[in-house]
């Protein structure tokens, strides 16, 4: 498969490595749910990209926004603000009609959830074929691909069985087959192995590896499983609706503080994990300096930020004479440091 595309621009030819062009791009997603008068901010500005053939897992505690995020990237839930780009759809999906999204998703994403089910009155093979017709795949391709998938996913001898006679793992393989009939670019899932026992879940995770490696399909799934931690190319850790950090593979889910890589977001913000702040007594203000190309944040405590003997201080930013003991100027909100005292 060629990994370069050449674009002619005047006399120049521009060569682009297509493996470096993201297939999925999420920009500053905010999602607020409103239930009556109660508002829940499930996502508070999430941005990331997925590259072709990448294996990305999303982890995070319950309520951190994982389900909301995968539902948004799969085009099933609209964010309150932010953008989502899919390969081959030349516009932001949050600005696309439902019809456009459904049409584009057929080729782009295979979506699998924990409770993905087969139609109970149809056999495994009939379920896969029906999914192909529903997605408007050509009949001869459906036939060829159904046979291939039944073998590839290890359920050839179950093809004439109905859902109620299959084991949990076999049912999951069949559900995966229905999502692969369109030969998607990416598989998106929300805890797809969450309802399986440990051994069966492990086998299904092996299958995701095989789908990724042999069919070249990117993977973006939410999981709680420690097993995935050793399988991913990259792991995104969500917490309270933001990306708390990223991890490369081979992590221990119980020791995330040791492997976390913090990223500056599009607004130049850096989220410092709560557990780390707690270790140094939750400081709220820091001085910032650069030492040997390292950024050094030093907590500023009450005593060095505010001198009790000084009855009033002048704000360096707006000139206000600050008479309260606050660390912030009551006129403009700027931090009042010792430097700004007269
Ligand atoms: N449909 C909804 N209506 C109102 N609040 C919701 C809805 N779905 C999720 N939430 C809230 O949004 C937050 C994130 O939820 P969710 O995305 O399900 O997190 P996770 O999958 O990480 O457990 C939670 O506080 C949850 O209660
Ligand atoms: Mg969830």
mmCIF file of N, CA, C and O and ligand atoms in Angstrom, residues 33-35 40-42 60-69 190-191, ligand 1:
data_model
loop_
_atom_site.group_PDB
_atom_site.id
_atom_site.type_symbol
_atom_site.label_atom_id
_atom_site.label_comp_id
_atom_site.label_asym_id
_atom_site.label_seq_id
_atom_site.Cartn_x
_atom_site.Cartn_y
_atom_site.Cartn_z
ATOM 1 N N UNK A 33 -24.856 18.202 29.829
ATOM 2 C CA UNK A 33 -26.191 17.584 29.839
ATOM 3 C C UNK A 33 -27.085 18.444 30.717
ATOM 4 O O UNK A 33 -26.671 18.851 31.805
ATOM 5 N N UNK A 34 -28.288 18.684 30.259
ATOM 6 C CA UNK A 34 -29.240 19.429 31.090
ATOM 7 C C UNK A 34 -30.396 18.516 31.450
ATOM 8 O O UNK A 34 -31.054 17.961 30.578
ATOM 9 N N UNK A 35 -30.613 18.336 32.743
ATOM 10 C CA UNK A 35 -31.766 17.553 33.192
ATOM 11 C C UNK A 35 -32.566 18.473 34.100
ATOM 12 O O UNK A 35 -32.160 18.750 35.215
ATOM 13 N N UNK A 40 -24.917 19.069 33.990
ATOM 14 C CA UNK A 40 -23.703 18.288 34.263
ATOM 15 C C UNK A 40 -22.734 18.527 33.124
ATOM 16 O O UNK A 40 -23.068 18.306 31.962
ATOM 17 N N UNK A 41 -21.528 18.978 33.484
ATOM 18 C CA UNK A 41 -20.524 19.188 32.447
ATOM 19 C C UNK A 41 -19.722 17.894 32.315
ATOM 20 O O UNK A 41 -18.797 17.639 33.085
ATOM 21 N N UNK A 42 -20.109 17.057 31.365
ATOM 22 C CA UNK A 42 -19.488 15.731 31.233
ATOM 23 C C UNK A 42 -18.120 15.815 30.569
ATOM 24 O O UNK A 42 -17.217 15.050 30.904
ATOM 25 N N UNK A 60 -10.295 5.682 32.616
ATOM 26 C CA UNK A 60 -10.672 6.746 33.549
ATOM 27 C C UNK A 60 -11.757 6.240 34.476
ATOM 28 O O UNK A 60 -12.480 5.294 34.140
ATOM 29 N N UNK A 61 -11.879 6.854 35.652
ATOM 30 C CA UNK A 61 -12.878 6.386 36.613
ATOM 31 C C UNK A 61 -14.304 6.581 36.113
ATOM 32 O O UNK A 61 -14.530 7.332 35.160
ATOM 33 N N UNK A 62 -15.233 5.908 36.759
ATOM 34 C CA UNK A 62 -16.643 6.027 36.403
ATOM 35 C C UNK A 62 -17.073 7.495 36.510
ATOM 36 O O UNK A 62 -16.687 8.189 37.452
ATOM 37 N N UNK A 63 -17.816 7.974 35.508
ATOM 38 C CA UNK A 63 -18.286 9.358 35.538
ATOM 39 C C UNK A 63 -17.302 10.351 34.938
ATOM 40 O O UNK A 63 -17.550 11.549 34.920
ATOM 41 N N UNK A 64 -16.166 9.860 34.411
ATOM 42 C CA UNK A 64 -15.147 10.787 33.890
ATOM 43 C C UNK A 64 -15.465 11.270 32.470
ATOM 44 O O UNK A 64 -14.782 12.155 31.959
ATOM 45 N N UNK A 65 -16.475 10.695 31.827
ATOM 46 C CA UNK A 65 -16.898 11.184 30.513
ATOM 47 C C UNK A 65 -16.539 10.275 29.344
ATOM 48 O O UNK A 65 -16.695 10.651 28.184
ATOM 49 N N UNK A 66 -16.131 9.016 29.640
ATOM 50 C CA UNK A 66 -15.665 8.105 28.584
ATOM 51 C C UNK A 66 -16.782 7.760 27.599
ATOM 52 O O UNK A 66 -16.612 7.859 26.387
ATOM 53 N N UNK A 67 -17.942 7.361 28.138
ATOM 54 C CA UNK A 67 -19.057 6.981 27.268
ATOM 55 C C UNK A 67 -19.512 8.167 26.430
ATOM 56 O O UNK A 67 -19.787 8.040 25.223
ATOM 57 N N UNK A 68 -19.572 9.342 27.068
ATOM 58 C CA UNK A 68 -19.969 10.550 26.341
ATOM 59 C C UNK A 68 -19.004 10.805 25.184
ATOM 60 O O UNK A 68 -19.419 11.072 24.060
ATOM 61 N N UNK A 69 -17.709 10.668 25.466
ATOM 62 C CA UNK A 69 -16.702 10.945 24.440
ATOM 63 C C UNK A 69 -16.797 9.974 23.266
ATOM 64 O O UNK A 69 -16.830 10.410 22.103
ATOM 65 N N UNK A 190 -17.297 1.056 23.398
ATOM 66 C CA UNK A 190 -17.415 1.436 24.808
ATOM 67 C C UNK A 190 -17.468 0.172 25.648
ATOM 68 O O UNK A 190 -18.472 -0.533 25.661
ATOM 69 N N UNK A 191 -16.391 -0.118 26.321
ATOM 70 C CA UNK A 191 -16.259 -1.306 27.163
ATOM 71 C C UNK A 191 -16.810 -2.563 26.486
ATOM 72 O O UNK A 191 -17.680 -3.237 27.044
HETATM 73 N N1 LIG B 1 -27.813 11.348 29.278
HETATM 74 C C1 LIG B 1 -27.286 11.966 30.339
HETATM 75 N N2 LIG B 1 -27.980 12.937 31.000
HETATM 76 C C2 LIG B 1 -27.466 13.581 32.071
HETATM 77 N N3 LIG B 1 -26.225 13.335 32.556
HETATM 78 C C3 LIG B 1 -25.480 12.382 31.946
HETATM 79 C C4 LIG B 1 -25.966 11.649 30.811
HETATM 80 N N4 LIG B 1 -24.996 10.768 30.414
HETATM 81 C C5 LIG B 1 -23.965 10.958 31.257
HETATM 82 N N5 LIG B 1 -24.235 11.904 32.165
HETATM 83 C C6 LIG B 1 -23.353 12.403 33.241
HETATM 84 O O1 LIG B 1 -22.134 12.842 32.625
HETATM 85 C C7 LIG B 1 -20.996 12.426 33.368
HETATM 86 C C8 LIG B 1 -20.105 11.540 32.498
HETATM 87 O O2 LIG B 1 -20.798 10.336 32.246
HETATM 88 P P1 LIG B 1 -20.232 9.171 31.291
HETATM 89 O O3 LIG B 1 -19.843 9.768 29.991
HETATM 90 O O4 LIG B 1 -21.244 8.081 31.260
HETATM 91 O O5 LIG B 1 -18.915 8.718 32.086
HETATM 92 P P2 LIG B 1 -18.174 7.295 32.143
HETATM 93 O O6 LIG B 1 -18.511 6.524 30.903
HETATM 94 O O7 LIG B 1 -16.714 7.638 32.243
HETATM 95 O O8 LIG B 1 -18.647 6.616 33.386
HETATM 96 C C9 LIG B 1 -21.543 11.738 34.603
HETATM 97 O O9 LIG B 1 -21.604 12.692 35.637
HETATM 98 C C10 LIG B 1 -22.935 11.296 34.203
HETATM 99 O O10 LIG B 1 -23.789 11.234 35.310
#
